[in-house]
Short mmCIF file of C-alpha atoms and ligand atoms in Angstrom, two decimals:
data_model
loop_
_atom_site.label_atom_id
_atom_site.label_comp_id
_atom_site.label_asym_id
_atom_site.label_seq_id
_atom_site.Cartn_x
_atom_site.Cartn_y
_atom_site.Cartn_z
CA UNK A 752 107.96 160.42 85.54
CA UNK A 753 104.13 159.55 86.71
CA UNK A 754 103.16 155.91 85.63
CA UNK A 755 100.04 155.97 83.13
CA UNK A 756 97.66 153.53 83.24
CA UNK A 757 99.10 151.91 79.92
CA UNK A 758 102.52 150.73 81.95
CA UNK A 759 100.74 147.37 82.63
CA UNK A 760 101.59 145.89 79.40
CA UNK A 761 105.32 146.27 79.83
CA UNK A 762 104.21 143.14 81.96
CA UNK A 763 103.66 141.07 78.48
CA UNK A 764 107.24 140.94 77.66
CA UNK A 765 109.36 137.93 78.34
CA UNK A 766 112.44 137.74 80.14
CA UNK A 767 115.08 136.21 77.53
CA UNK A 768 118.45 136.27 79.55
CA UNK A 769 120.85 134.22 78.19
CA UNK A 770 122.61 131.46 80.97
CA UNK A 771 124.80 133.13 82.96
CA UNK A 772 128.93 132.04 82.67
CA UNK A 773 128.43 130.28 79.34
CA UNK A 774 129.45 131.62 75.75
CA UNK A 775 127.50 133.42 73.62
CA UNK A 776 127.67 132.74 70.21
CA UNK A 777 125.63 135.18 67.85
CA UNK A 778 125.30 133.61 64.35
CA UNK A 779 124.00 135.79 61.03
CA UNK A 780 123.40 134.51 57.98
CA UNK A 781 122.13 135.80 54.92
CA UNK A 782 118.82 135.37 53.78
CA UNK A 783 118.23 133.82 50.40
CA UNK A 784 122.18 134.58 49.19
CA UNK A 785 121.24 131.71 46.64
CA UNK A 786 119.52 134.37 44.85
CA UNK A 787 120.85 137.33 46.27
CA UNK A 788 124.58 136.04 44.69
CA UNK A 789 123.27 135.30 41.65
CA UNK A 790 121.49 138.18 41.02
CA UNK A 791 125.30 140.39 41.86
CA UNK A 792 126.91 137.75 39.78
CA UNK A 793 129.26 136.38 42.71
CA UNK A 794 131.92 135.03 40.92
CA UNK A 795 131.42 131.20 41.38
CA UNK A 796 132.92 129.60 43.46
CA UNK A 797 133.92 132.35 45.77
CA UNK A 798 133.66 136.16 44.84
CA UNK A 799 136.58 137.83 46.83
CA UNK A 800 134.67 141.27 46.67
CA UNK A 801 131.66 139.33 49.08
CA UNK A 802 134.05 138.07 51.15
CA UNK A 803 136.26 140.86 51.70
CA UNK A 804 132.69 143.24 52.15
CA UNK A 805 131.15 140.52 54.92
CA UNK A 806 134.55 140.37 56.59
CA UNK A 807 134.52 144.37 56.59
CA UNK A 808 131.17 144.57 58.47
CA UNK A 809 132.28 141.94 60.66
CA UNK A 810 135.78 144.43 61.53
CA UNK A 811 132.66 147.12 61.94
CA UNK A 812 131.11 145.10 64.47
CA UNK A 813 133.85 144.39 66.42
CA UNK A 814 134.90 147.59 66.71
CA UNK A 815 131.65 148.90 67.58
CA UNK A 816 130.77 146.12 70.40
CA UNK A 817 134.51 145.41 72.11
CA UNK A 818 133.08 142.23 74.43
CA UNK A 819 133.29 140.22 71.15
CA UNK A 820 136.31 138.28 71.55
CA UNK A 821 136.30 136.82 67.97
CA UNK A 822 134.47 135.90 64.93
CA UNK A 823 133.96 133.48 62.34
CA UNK A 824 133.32 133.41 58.67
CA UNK A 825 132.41 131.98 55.94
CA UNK A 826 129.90 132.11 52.75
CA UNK A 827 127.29 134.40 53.98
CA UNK A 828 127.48 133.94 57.80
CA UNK A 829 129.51 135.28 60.75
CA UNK A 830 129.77 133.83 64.10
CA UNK A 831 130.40 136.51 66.93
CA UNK A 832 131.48 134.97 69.99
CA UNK A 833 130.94 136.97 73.72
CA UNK A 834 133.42 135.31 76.54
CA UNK A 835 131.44 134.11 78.94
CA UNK A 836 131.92 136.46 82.01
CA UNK A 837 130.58 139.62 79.56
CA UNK A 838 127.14 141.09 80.82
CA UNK A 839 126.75 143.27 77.59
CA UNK A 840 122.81 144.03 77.28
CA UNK A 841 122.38 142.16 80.45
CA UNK A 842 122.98 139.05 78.02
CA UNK A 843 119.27 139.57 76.54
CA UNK A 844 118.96 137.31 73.94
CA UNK A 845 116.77 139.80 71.40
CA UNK A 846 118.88 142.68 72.35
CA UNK A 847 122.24 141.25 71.48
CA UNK A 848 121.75 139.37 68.22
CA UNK A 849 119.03 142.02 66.98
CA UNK A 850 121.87 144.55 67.25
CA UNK A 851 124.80 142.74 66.06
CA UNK A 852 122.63 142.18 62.75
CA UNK A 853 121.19 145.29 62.41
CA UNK A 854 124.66 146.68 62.52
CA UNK A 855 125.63 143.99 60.43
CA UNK A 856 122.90 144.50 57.94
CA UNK A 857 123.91 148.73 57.58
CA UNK A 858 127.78 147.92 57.32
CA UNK A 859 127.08 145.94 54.14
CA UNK A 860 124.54 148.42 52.32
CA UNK A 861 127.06 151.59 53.24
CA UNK A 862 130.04 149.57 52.50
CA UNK A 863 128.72 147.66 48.97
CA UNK A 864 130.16 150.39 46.45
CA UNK A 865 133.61 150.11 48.52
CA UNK A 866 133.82 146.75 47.27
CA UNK A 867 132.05 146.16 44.18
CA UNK A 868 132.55 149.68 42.36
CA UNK A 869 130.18 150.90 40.06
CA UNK A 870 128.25 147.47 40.41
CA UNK A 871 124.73 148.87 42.53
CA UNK A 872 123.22 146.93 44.72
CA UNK A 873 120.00 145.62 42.83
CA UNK A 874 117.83 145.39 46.55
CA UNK A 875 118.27 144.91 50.06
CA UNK A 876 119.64 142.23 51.73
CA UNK A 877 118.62 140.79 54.91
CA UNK A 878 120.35 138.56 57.27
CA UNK A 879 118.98 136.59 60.07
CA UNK A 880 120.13 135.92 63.60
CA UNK A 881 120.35 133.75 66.52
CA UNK A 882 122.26 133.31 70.09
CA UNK A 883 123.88 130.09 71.06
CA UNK A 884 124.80 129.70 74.90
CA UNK A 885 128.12 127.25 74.87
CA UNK A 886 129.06 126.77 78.23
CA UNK A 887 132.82 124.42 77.54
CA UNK A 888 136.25 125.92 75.93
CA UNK A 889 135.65 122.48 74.49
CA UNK A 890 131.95 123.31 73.42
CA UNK A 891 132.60 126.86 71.88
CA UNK A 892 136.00 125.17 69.87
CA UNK A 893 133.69 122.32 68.71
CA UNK A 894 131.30 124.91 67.12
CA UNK A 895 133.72 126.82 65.35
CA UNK A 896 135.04 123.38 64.56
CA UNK A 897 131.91 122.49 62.87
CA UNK A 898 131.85 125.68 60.83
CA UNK A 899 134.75 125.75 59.83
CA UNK A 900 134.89 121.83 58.40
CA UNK A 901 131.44 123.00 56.62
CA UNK A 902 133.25 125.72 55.09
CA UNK A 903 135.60 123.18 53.95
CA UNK A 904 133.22 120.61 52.41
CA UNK A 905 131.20 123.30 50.80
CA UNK A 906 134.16 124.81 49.16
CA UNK A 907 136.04 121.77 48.02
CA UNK A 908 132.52 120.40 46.58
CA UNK A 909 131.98 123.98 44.80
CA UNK A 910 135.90 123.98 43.48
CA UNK A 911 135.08 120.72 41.92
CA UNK A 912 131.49 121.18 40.89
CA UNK A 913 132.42 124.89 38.62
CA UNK A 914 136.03 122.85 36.97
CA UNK A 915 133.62 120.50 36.00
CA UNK A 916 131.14 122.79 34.74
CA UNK A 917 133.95 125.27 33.44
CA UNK A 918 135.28 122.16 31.59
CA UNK A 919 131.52 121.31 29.68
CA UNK A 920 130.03 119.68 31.75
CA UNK A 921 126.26 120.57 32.20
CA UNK A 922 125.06 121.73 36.02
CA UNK A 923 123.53 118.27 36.07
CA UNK A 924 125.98 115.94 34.92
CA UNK A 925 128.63 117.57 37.25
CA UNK A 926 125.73 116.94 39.90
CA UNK A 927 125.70 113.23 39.36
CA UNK A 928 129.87 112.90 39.18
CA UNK A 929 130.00 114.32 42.40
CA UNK A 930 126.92 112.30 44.20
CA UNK A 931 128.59 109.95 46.60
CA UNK A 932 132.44 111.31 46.39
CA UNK A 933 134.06 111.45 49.40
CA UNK A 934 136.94 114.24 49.70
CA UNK A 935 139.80 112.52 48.78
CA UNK A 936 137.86 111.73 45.55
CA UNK A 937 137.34 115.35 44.83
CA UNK A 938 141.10 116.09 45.97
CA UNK A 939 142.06 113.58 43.25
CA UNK A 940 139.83 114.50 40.62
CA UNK A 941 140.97 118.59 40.63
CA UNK A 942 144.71 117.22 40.75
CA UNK A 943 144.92 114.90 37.79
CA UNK A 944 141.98 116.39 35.75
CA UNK A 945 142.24 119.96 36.64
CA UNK A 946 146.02 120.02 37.40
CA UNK A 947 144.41 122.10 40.64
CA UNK A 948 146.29 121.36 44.25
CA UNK A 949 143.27 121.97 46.85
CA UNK A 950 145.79 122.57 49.49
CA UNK A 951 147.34 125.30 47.13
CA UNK A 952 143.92 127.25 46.89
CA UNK A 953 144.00 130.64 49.25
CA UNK A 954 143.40 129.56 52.70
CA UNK A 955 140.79 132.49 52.92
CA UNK A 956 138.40 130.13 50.53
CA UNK A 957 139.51 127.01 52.16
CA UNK A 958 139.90 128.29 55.67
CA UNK A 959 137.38 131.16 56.28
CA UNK A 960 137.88 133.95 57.91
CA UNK A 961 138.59 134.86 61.96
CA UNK A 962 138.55 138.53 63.25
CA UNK A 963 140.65 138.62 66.16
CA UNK A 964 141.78 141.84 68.10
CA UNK A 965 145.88 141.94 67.01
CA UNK A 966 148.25 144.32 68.59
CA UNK A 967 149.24 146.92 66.13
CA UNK A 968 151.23 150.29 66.13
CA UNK A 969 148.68 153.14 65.71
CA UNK A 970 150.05 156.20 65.04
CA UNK A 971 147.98 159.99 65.62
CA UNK A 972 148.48 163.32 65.96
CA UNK A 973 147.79 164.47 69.32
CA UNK A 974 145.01 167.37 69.91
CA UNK A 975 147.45 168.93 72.63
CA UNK A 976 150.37 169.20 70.43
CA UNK A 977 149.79 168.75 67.28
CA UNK A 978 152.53 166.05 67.48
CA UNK A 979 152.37 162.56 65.98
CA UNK A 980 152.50 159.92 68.74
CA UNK A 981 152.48 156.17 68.47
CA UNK A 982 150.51 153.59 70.75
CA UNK A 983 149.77 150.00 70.58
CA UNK A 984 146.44 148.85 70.08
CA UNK A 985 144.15 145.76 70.08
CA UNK A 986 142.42 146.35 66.07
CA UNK A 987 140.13 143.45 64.77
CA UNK A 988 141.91 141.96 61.95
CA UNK A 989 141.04 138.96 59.86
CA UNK A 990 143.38 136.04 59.43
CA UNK A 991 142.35 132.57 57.93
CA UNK A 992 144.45 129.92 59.55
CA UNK A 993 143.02 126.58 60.63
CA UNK A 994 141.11 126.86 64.00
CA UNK A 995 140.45 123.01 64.48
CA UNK A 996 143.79 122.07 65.00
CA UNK A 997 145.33 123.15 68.77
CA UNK A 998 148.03 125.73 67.35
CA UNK A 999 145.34 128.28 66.79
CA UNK A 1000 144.50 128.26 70.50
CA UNK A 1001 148.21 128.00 71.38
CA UNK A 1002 149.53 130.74 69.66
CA UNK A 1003 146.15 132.82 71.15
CA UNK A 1004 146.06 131.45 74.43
CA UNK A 1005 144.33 134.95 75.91
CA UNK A 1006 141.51 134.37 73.64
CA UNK A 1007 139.69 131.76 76.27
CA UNK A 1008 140.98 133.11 79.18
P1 DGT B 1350 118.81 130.88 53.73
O1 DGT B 1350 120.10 131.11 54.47
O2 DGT B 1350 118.11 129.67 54.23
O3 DGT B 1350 117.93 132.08 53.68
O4 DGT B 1350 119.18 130.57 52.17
P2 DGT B 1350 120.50 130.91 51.38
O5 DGT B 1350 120.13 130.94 49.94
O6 DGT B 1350 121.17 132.13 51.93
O7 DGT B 1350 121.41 129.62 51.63
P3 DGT B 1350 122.69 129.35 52.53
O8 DGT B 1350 122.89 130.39 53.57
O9 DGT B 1350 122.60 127.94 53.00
O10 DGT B 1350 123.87 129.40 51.47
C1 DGT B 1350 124.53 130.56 51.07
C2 DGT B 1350 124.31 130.85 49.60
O11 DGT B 1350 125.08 131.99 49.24
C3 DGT B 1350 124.72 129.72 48.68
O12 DGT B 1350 123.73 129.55 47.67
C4 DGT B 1350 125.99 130.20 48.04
C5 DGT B 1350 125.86 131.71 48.11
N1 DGT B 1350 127.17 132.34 48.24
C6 DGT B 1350 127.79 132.76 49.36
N2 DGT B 1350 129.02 133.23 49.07
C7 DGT B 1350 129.18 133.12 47.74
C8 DGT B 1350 130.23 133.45 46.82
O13 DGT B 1350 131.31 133.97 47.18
N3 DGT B 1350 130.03 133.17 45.51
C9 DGT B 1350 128.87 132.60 45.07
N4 DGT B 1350 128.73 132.35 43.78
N5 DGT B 1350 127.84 132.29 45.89
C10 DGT B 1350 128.01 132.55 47.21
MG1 MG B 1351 120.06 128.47 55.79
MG1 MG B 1352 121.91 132.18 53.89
MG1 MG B 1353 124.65 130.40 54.87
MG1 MG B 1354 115.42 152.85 73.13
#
C-alpha cells in the first residue's frame, strides 16, 4: 500500500518493550470495588459469588492467552504472570496489559448473571492495569509472596472487624478495638470470643486463589468418527494452597522452568 503523507505521525508513538528475559507480571484491579461491592451487596467479608466470577474471567484469560503460566488472586485483583522467555505482543507493555484487562473487563459483564442470578449488574465496572518486569525466580515468588500475605492481613482484619460488628458493635468502635492488634491478637480474639478457628476458615478466603494449567482427562467426540475419544490436557484450574511456603514450588517444579 502507497504511504500518505499522514504516516509521519506513526513517528509520535513510543517504544514500550518490556526488558527482555525477565517476568512479566500483569496486575488488574478493580476500580472503586469499595463502592462497586457495596452497591451488589458483597456479602461482607467475602462474597463467594465475586470470587468465584473474578476467578472465572481469570480461567477465561488463561485460556485465551496460553503464555500465562499462572495467576494470582485475591479481593478484586489478579496477577497474570508471562515466563520470562515469552515474546507474546513483542512484550509491549500497552499491548499486553490493555488486553489482558479488556478481556478481563468483558468476562465479568458476560459472566455476572452466571454467578449472581437474577441480581443485575447496577453499572459497569472497570478495572485498571499495569506490567511489572521481575527478572529473579526469587523476585517473581517474593511478589506473589507479598500478595498473598496482604490477602491474609486483609482477610483476618475483615473476619474480625464484621464478628465484631455482627456481635453490636458499631463500624467505629470495632475500628478502634482493632487499631494496633497484631495477628495473633485477632487470632485470639475470633477463638475465645467468636468460638471462630482462623485456620479453619476456607483456604480460598484465607489463601486466594492460583490458576494453574492441571493435567486433566478431556473427553470429545471426534468429527471423523463420531466416536468419543479421551486426551490429556493442560486446563487452567484454580486451587488455593499457600504459595509462600517452598512446597508450592516443589510439587510444581515446571512452573519456573
Ligand atoms: P481503587 O482500587 O483504588 O480504585 O479502589 P477500591 O475501592 O477498588 O479499593 P481496593 O482495590 O484497595 O479494595 C478492594 C475493595 O473491594 C475493598 O473495599 C473491599 C471490596 N471487596 C472486594 N472483594 C470483596 C468481597 O468479597 N466482599 C466485600 N464485601 N467487599 C469486597
Ligand atoms: Mg487501589
Ligand atoms: Mg480496587
Ligand atoms: Mg484491590
Ligand atoms: Mg488492529
Amino acid at each position: 500500500m502507497a504511504n500518505s503523507k499522514f504516516e509521519y505521525v506513526r513517528h509520535f508513538e513510543q517504544n514500550d518493550t518490556l526488558l527482555p528475559n525477565t517476568y512479566i507480571v500483569i496486575r488488574i484491579d478493580g476500580r472503586g470495588f469499595h463502592r462497586f461491592s457495596q452497591t451488589h451487596n458483597f456479602a461482607k467479608p467475602n462474597d463467594r459469588r465475586a470470587i468465584d466470577l473474578m476467578n472465572h474471567c481469570a480461567i477465561q484469560v488463561m485460556k485465551d492467552l496460553h503464555d500465562i503460566i499462572l495467576a494470582y488472586g485475591q479481593s478484586d485483583e489478579y496477577s497474570f504472570v508471562l515466563p520470562k522467555k515469552s515474546n507474546l505482543y513483542s512484550r509491549r507493555a500497552s499491548k499486553l496489559s490493555s488486553t489482558v484487562v479488556s478481556l478481563f473487563a468483558s468476562n465479568y459483564v458476560m459472566a455476572w448473571p452466571t454467578f449472581f442470578g437474577s441480581q443485575a449488574i447496577e453499572y459497569p465496572p472497570c478495572f485498571d492495569s499495569r506490567t511489572v518486569c521481575y527478572p529473579s525466580d526469587q523476585n517473581l515468588k517474593d511478589y506473589l509472596n507479598w500478595r498473598q500475605a496482604d490477602c491474609h492481613i486483609n482477610n483476618l482484619y475483615n473476619t474480625t472487624f464484621w464478628a465484631l460488628v455482627h456481635d453490636g458493635l458499631t463500624e467505629t468502635e470495632a475500628e478502634d478495638k482493632l487499631k494496633g492488634t497484631f495477628s495473633k491478637d485477632k487470632n485470639e480474639l475470633l477463638f475465645s470470643k467468636y468460638n471462630v478457628n482462623y485456620n479453619n476458615i476456607e483456604p480460598i478466603y484465607r489463601k486466594g486463589s492460583t490458576i494453574i494449567r492441571l493435567r486433566q482427562e478431556v473427553t470429545s467426540i471426534s468429527p471423523r468418527n463420531g466416536e468419543p475419544v479421551t486426551r490429556t490436557k493442560l486446563v487452567p484450574a484454580a486451587v488455593h494452597d499457600d504459595i509462600i511456603g517452598q512446597d508450592f514450588w516443589d510439587k510444581h517444579q515446571n512452573l519456573l522452568q
